[in-house]
XYZ file of C-alpha atoms in Angstrom:
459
model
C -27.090 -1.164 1.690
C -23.426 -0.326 1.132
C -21.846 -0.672 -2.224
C -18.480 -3.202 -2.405
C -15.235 -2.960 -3.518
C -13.418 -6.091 -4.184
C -9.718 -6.383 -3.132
C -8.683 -9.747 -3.921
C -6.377 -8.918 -6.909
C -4.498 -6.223 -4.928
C -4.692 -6.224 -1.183
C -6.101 -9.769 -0.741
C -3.502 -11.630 -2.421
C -0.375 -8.897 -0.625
C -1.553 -9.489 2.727
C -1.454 -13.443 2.133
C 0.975 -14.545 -0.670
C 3.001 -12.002 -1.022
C 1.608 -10.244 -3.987
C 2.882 -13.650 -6.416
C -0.147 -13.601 -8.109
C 0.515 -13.552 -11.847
C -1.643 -12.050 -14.355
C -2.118 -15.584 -16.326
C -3.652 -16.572 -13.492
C -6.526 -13.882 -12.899
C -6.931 -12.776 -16.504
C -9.674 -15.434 -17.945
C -11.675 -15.000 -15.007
C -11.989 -11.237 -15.444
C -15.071 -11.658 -17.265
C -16.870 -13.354 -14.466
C -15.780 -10.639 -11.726
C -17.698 -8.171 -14.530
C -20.653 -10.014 -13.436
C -20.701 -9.999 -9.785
C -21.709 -6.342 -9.369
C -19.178 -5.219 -7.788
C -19.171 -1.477 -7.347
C -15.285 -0.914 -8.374
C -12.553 -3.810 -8.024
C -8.830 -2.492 -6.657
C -6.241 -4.333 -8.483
C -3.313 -2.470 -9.048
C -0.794 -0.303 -6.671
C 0.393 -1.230 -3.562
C 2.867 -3.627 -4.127
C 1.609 -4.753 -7.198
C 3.703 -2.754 -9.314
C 7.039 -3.967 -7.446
C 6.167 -7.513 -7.060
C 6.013 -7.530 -10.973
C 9.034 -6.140 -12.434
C 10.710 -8.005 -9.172
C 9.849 -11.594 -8.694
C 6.668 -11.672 -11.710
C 8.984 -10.794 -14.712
C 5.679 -8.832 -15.850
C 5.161 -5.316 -16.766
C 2.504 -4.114 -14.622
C 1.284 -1.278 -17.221
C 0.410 -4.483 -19.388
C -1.530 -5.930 -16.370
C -3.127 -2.941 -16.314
C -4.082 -2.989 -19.878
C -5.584 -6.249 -19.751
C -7.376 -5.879 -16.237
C -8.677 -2.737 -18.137
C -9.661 -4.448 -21.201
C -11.801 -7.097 -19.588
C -13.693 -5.440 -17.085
C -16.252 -3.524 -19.237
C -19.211 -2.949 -16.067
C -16.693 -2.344 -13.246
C -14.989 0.760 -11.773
C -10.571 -0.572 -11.764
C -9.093 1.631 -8.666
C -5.408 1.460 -7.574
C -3.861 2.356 -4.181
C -1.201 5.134 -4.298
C 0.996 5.739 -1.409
C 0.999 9.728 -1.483
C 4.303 11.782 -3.055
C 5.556 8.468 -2.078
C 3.656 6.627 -5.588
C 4.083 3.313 -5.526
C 8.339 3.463 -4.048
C 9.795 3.821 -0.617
C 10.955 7.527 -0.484
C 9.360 11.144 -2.003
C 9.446 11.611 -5.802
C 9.065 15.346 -7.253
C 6.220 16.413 -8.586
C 6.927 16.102 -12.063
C 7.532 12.229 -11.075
C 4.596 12.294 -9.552
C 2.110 13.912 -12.214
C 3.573 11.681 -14.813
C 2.629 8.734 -13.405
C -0.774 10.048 -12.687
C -1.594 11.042 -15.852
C -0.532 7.668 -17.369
C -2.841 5.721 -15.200
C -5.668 7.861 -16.697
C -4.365 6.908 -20.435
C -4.929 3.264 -18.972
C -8.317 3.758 -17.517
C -8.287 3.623 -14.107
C -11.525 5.555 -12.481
C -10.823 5.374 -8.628
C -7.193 6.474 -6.954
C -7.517 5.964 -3.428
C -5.101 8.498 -2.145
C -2.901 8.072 1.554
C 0.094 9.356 3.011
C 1.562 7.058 6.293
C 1.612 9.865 8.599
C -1.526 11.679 7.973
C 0.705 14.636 6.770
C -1.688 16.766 4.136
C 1.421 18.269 2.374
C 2.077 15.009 1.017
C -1.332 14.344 -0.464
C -1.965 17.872 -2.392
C -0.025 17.324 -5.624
C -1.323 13.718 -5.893
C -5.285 14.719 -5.443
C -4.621 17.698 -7.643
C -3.030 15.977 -10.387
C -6.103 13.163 -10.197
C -8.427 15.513 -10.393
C -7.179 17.156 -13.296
C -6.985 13.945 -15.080
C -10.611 13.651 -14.958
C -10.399 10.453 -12.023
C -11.983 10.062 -9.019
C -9.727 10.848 -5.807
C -10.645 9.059 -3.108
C -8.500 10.200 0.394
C -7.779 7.606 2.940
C -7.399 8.314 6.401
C -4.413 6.108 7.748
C -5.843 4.279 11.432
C -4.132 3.683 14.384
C -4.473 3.659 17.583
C -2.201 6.266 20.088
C -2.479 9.000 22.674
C -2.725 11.394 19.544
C -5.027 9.399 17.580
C -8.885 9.626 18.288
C -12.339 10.516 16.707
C -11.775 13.598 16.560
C -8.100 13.698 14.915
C -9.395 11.949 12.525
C -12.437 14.210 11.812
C -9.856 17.103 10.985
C -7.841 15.216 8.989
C -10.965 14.589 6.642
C -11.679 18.438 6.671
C -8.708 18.651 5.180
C -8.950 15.991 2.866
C -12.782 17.694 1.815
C -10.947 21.248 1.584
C -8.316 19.551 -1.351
C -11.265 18.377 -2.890
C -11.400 14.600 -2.584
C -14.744 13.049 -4.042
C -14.508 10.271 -1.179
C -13.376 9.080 2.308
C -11.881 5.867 3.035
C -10.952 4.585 6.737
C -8.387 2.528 5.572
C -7.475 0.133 9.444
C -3.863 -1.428 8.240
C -3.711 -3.417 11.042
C -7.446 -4.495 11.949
C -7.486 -2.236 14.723
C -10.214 -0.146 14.446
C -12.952 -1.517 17.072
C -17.286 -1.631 16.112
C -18.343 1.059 18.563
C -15.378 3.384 17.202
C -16.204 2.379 14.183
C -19.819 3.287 14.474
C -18.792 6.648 16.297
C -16.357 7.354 13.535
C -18.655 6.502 10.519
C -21.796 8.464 11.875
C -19.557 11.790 12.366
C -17.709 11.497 8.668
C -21.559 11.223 7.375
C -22.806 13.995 9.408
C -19.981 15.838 8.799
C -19.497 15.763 4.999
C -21.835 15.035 2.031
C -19.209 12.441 -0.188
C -19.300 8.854 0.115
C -16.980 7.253 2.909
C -16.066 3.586 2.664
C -14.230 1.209 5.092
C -11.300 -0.146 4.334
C -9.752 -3.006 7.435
C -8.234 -6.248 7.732
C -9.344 -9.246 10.105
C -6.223 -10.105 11.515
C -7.277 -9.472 14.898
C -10.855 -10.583 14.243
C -12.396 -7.326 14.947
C -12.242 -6.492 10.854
C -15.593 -8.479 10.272
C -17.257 -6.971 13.603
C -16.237 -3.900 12.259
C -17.448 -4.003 8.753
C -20.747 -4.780 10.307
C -21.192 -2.105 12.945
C -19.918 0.408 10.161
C -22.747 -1.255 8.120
C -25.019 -0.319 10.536
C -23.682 3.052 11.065
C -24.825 3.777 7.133
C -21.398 3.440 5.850
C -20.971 3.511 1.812
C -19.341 1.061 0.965
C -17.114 -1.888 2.026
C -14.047 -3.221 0.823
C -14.152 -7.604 0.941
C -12.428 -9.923 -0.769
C -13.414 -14.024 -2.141
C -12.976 -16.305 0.914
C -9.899 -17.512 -0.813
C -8.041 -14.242 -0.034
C -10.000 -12.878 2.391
C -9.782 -13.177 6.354
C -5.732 -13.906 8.210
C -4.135 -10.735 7.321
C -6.794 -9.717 4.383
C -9.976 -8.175 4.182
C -13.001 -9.948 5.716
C -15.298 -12.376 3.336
C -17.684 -11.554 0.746
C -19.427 -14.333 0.872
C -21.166 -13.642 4.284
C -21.981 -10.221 3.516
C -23.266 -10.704 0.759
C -25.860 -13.103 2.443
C -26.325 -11.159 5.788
C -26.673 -7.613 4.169
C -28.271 -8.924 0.913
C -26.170 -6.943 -0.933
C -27.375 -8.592 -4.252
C -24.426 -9.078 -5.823
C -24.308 -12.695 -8.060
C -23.908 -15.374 -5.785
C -23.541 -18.080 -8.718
C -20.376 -15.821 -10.205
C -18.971 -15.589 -6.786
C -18.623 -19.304 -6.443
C -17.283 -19.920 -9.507
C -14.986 -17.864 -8.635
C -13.977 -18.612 -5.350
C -13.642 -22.394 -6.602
C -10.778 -21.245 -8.688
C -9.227 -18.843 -6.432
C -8.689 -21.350 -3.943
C -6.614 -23.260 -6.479
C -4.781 -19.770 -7.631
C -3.967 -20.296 -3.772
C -2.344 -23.393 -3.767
C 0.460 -22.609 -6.529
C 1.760 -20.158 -4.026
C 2.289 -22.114 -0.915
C 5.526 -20.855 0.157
C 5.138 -17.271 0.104
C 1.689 -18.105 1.905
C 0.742 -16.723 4.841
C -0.792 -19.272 6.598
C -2.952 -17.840 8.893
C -5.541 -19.918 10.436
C -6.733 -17.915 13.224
C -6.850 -14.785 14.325
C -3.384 -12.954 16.206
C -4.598 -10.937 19.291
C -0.881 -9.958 19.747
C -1.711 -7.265 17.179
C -3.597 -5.340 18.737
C -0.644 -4.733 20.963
C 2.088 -4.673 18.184
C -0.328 -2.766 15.002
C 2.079 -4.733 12.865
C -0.153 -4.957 9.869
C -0.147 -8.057 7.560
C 2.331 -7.165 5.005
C 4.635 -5.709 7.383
C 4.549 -9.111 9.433
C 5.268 -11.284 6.312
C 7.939 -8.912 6.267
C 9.508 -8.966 9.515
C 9.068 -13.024 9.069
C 11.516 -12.650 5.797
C 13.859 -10.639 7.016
C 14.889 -12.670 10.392
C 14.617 -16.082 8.199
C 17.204 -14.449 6.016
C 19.276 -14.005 9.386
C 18.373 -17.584 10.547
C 16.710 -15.754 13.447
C 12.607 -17.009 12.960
C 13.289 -18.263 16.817
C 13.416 -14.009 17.764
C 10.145 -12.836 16.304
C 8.493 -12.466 19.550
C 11.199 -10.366 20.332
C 10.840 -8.356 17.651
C 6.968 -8.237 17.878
C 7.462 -6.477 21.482
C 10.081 -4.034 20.558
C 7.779 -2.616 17.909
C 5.549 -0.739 19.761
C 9.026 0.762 21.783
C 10.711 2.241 18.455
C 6.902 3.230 17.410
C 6.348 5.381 20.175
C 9.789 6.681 20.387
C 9.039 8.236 16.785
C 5.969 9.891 17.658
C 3.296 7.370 16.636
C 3.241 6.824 13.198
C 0.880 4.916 11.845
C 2.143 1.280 10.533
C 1.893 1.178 6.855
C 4.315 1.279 3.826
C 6.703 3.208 4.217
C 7.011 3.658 7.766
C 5.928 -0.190 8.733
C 9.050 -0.584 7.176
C 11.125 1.968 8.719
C 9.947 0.930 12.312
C 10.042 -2.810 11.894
C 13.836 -2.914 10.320
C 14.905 -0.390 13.032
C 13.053 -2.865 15.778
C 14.449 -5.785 14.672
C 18.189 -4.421 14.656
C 17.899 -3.262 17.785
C 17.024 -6.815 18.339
C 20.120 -8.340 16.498
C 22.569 -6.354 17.718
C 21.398 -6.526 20.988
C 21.536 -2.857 22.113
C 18.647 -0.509 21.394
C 19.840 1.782 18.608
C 23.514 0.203 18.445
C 22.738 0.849 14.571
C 20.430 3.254 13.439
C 18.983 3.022 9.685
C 19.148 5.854 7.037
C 15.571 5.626 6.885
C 14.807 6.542 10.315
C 17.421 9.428 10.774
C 15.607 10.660 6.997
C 12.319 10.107 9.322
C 14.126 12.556 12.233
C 14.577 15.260 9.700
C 11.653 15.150 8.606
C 11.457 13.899 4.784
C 8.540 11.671 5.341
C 6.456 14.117 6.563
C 5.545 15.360 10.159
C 5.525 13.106 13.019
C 2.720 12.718 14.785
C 3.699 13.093 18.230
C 6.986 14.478 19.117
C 9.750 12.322 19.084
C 12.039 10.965 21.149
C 14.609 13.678 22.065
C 17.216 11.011 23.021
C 16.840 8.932 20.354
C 16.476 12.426 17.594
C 19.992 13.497 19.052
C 21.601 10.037 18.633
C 20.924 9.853 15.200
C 21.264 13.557 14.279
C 22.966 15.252 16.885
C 21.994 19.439 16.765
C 20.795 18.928 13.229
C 16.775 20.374 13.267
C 14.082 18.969 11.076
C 12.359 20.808 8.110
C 9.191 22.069 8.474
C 8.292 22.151 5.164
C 6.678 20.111 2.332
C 9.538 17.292 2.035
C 8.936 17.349 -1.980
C 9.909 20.887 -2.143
C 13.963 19.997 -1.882
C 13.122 17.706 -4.352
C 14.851 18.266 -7.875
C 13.524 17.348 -11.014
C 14.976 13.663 -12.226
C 12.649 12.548 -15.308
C 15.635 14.827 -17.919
C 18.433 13.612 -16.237
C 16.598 9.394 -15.942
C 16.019 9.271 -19.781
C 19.520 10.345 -20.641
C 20.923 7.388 -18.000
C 18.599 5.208 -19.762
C 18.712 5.197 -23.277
C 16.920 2.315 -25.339
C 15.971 1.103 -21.828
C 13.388 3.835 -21.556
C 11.064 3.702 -24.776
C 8.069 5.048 -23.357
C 7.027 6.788 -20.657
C 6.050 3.815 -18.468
C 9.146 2.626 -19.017
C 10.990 5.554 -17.345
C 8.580 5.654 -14.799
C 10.047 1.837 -13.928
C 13.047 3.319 -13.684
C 12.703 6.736 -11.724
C 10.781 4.767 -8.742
C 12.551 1.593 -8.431
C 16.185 2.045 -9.259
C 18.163 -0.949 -10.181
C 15.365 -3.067 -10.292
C 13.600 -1.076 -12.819
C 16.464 -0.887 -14.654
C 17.264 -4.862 -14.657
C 13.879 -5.479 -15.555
C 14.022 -3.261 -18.566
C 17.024 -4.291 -19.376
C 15.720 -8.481 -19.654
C 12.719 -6.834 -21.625
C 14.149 -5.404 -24.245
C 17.851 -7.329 -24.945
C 15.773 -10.015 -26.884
C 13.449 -7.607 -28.396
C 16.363 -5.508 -29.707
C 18.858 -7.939 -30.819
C 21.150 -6.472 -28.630
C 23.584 -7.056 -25.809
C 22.097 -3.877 -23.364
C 24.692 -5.273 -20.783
C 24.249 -1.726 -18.746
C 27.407 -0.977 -16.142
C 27.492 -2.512 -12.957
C 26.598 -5.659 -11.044
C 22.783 -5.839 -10.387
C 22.346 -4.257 -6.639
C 19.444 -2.547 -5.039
C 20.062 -1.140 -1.998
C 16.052 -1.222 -1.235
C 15.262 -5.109 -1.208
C 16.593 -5.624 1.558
C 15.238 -3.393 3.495
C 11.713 -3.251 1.745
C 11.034 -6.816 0.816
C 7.326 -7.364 -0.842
C-alpha cells in the first residue's frame, strides 16, 4: 500500500490558479491536513516562492514558518529546481548552500531535488548541501518522451542519482505523459534496481496520470503524490479521494471532506487566474506542454491580443523542442522553448528573433542537451562560438558580498538577501514595500521598478 504525498498547497494550486493561493487562506485548516495521515505534504518551492513576493505581497519564509508551525504529525517537503533554486538561471554555490541551509532552520524534512535536463552536474551541490543539513534528498527524474528518452535512460540517470547519495527516487511526469505499462516497466526496474523508496510524481492532463498512478500502484511503487479533488485532476495531480477508497490507503476520510468542502471555495476566489479545465487535452501528448507552461503560453499571447494563435503555437513546440535536442518541458526550459515557439510564431519567420535564453541554452549554461542540437539553428544564434562542457556553476562568481552591500537596510536577514540574489528587482521591490513602513523611512532605492524576467517567466 503506497504511502501519499499531498500536493495541493504547492503543485495543485500552480498547475490550476496560478499559484494565487494566499496563506490566510490555507493556514486554519493546517490542523486538519495533520490529521489525514498523510505521509509528507509539499507546500513550498516551485513557484511558490515567486508568486509571493510577486502578486501575494507575502514573504514566503513566513509561510513557511507557519505551514511549519501547524503541521506537528506531517513530513513539509519543497520542490527545488537544481543550481537553478527556486529562479530562472544558475546561482553559485554559495547562493545555493545558503538557501539550503535556511530551509533546514525552518524545518523542512523532504527536498525533492531536479534539474530540467537530466544533467547530474547540476544536482551535486544541491544533494550535498541537503544532506549535510541533516534533510532528506529526494532526486527526481525529469520524464519525457523522445528518441533519447527510454527505460533504460532513465535507469542510469537514477544510478547516478543513488551514487550522490539521494535517500529517494521520484518519477516526476510534467506533462502526464508517462503511459501504465511504462510506468509499470519503469517502477519494477527502479525497485529491483535500488533499495530506497521511489514515488510517482504525474499530472492528469492527458488522462493517463490516474491510469498511471494505478498501474505504478500495482507495480509496488512507494508512494504517490495526489491532491483534494478541488486541485486535483486538469493540469494537477490525480484525486485523493478515489485512491484513497480503491487502494484503502486508510488515510481519514472524514478530514478529507472537510477539507475538500473548503478548498472548493478557496477555488472560487481565484476565478480568473483559473485554469478551467474540464476535460482532459489529448493534444499534449503531442505538444508535452505541461500545465504551468500552458497557463503560460495562454498569458503571454493574451498580453499580445493573440489567444486566436495558440494552436499555432501548440504545434510549433514540439519543432523548437526537437531542434534543441529534447529537453524535457519543465521550468526553466518550458519556458525557454515555449517563448522561443511562440516568437517564431509572431514574427512570422522561424527564428527571425532568437531569445537570450536559448542562445545561453546553445552554450551550454543550462546544462547538457540531451540530444544534439540543431546545427543550423546553434550557428544562427552563435555563429563559431562552441559550448562549455563543463559544470555551468563553475564560471559562476560569488554574489552574496557584493548583494548585501547593494542592499543595505533592504537585506536584514539572510532570507532577505536570498529574495534579492534570486529574483532581482522583484526581490528588491518587495523588500523595499516591507520595510519603508516598518522603518519610518523613505527606502525610495534608484531606478524605476523593471524586471527583465516577468515577462518572459510569468507564474
Amino acid at each position: 500500500m503506497p504511502y501519499v504525498v499531498d500536493t495541493t498547497l504547492r503543485d495543485g494550486q500552480q498547475s490550476l490558479i496560478a499559484t494565487r493561493m494566499k496563506t490566510k487562506e490555507f493556514e486554519d485548516k493546517l490542523e486538519i491536513f495533520d490529521q489525514v495521515g498523510y505521509h509528507s505534504m509539499e507546500v513550498w518551492g516551485g513557484a511558490t516562492y515567486d508568486s509571493c513576493i510577486r502578486y501575494l505581497n507575502e514573504d514566503p519564509w513566513e509561510r513557511l514558518k507557519t505551514i511549519r508551525k501547524k503541521l506537528k504529525n506531517t513530513k513539509i517537503q519543497m520542490l527545488l529546481r537544481g543550481q537553478n533554486i527556486l529562479g530562472y538561471r544558475h546561482y553559485p554555490d554559495e547562493v545555493l548552500e545558503l538557501f539550503i541551509k535556511k530551509m533546514a532552520d525552518y524545518g523542512v524534512d523532504i527536498v525533492r531535488i531536479f534539474d530540467a535536463l537530466n544533467d547530474i552536474r547540476n544536482l551535486e551541490k544541491a544533494i550535498e548541501y541537503t544532506k549535510k543539513y541533516k534533510m532528506h534528498a529526494q532526486g527526481a527524474i525529469s520524464y519525457t518522451v523522445s528518441p533519447v528518452h527510454n527505460v533504460d535512460f532513465y535507469l542510469k540517470y537514477a544510478e547516478k542519482l543513488v551514487k550522490c547519495g539521494v535517500d529517494s527516487i521520484a518519477i516526476k511526469d510534467m506533462a502526464g505523459l508517462l503511459e501504465p505499462h511504462v510506468a509499470v516497466e519503469l517502477v519494477k526496474k527502479l525497485k529491483e534496481k535500488f533499495d530506497i523508496p521511489i514515488e510517482l510524481h504525474t499530472h492528469n492532463t492527458t488522462g493517463l496520470g490516474s491510469l498511471s498512478c494505478y498501474a505504478a500502484s500495482e507495480a509496488g511503487i512507494d508512494g504517490l503524490n495526489l491532491a483534494l479533488s478541488p486541485f486535483a485532476n486538469g493540469t494537477s495531480q490525480p484525486a485523493v479521494e478515489p485512491f484513497n477508497q480503491a487502494l484503502k490507503l486508510g488515510l481519514n476520510n472524514e478530514k478529507i471532506l472537510e477539507l475538500t468542502e473548503y478548498f472548493w471555495k478557496v477555488r472560487k476566489n481565484h476565478e480568473e487566474n483559473d485554469m478551467k479545465m474540464t476535460s482532459i487535452n489529448a493534444q499534449i501528448l503531442d505538444s508535452q506542454i505541461p500545465g504551468g507552461m500552458l497557463s503560460n503560453l495562454v498569458s503571454q499571447l493574451k498580453a499580445q491580443k493573440a489567444e486566436d494563435r495558440l494552436d499555432e503555437v501548440l504545434k510549433e513546440v514540439p519543432a523548437v523542442r526537437k531542434e534543441l535536442g529534447y529537453p524535457p518541458l519543465v521550468t526553466p526550459t518550458s519556458q525557454i522553448v515555449g517563448v522561443q515557439a511562440t516568437l517564431n510564431v509572431l514574427t512570422g519567420e522561424r527564428y527571425k528573433m532568437i531569445t537570450n535564453e536559448v542562445k545561453n541554452y546553445l552554450k551550454g549554461m543550462y546544462g547538457r542537451s540531451p540530444a544534439p542540437v540543431d546545427e543550423e539553428i546553434f550557428k544562427k544564434a552563435l555563429g563559431n562560438e562552441k559550448p562549455i562542457d563543463h559544470r555551468p556553476a563553475d564560471d559562476l562568481e560569488p554574489v552574496l558580498k557584493k548583494a548585501r552591500s547593494e542592499m543595505g537596510l533592504l537585506a536584514q536577514t539572510d532570507e532577505d538577501l536570498l529574495t534579492y540574489v534570486l529574483f532581482g528587482e522583484v526581490g528588491k521591490k518587495f523588500l523595499k514595500d516591507k520595510y519603508e513602513k516598518s522603518l519610518g523611512v523613505d527606502l525610495n532605492i534608484a531606478k524605476e521598478y523593471e524586471d527583465e524576467e516577468s515577462s518572459i517567466y510569468p507564474v
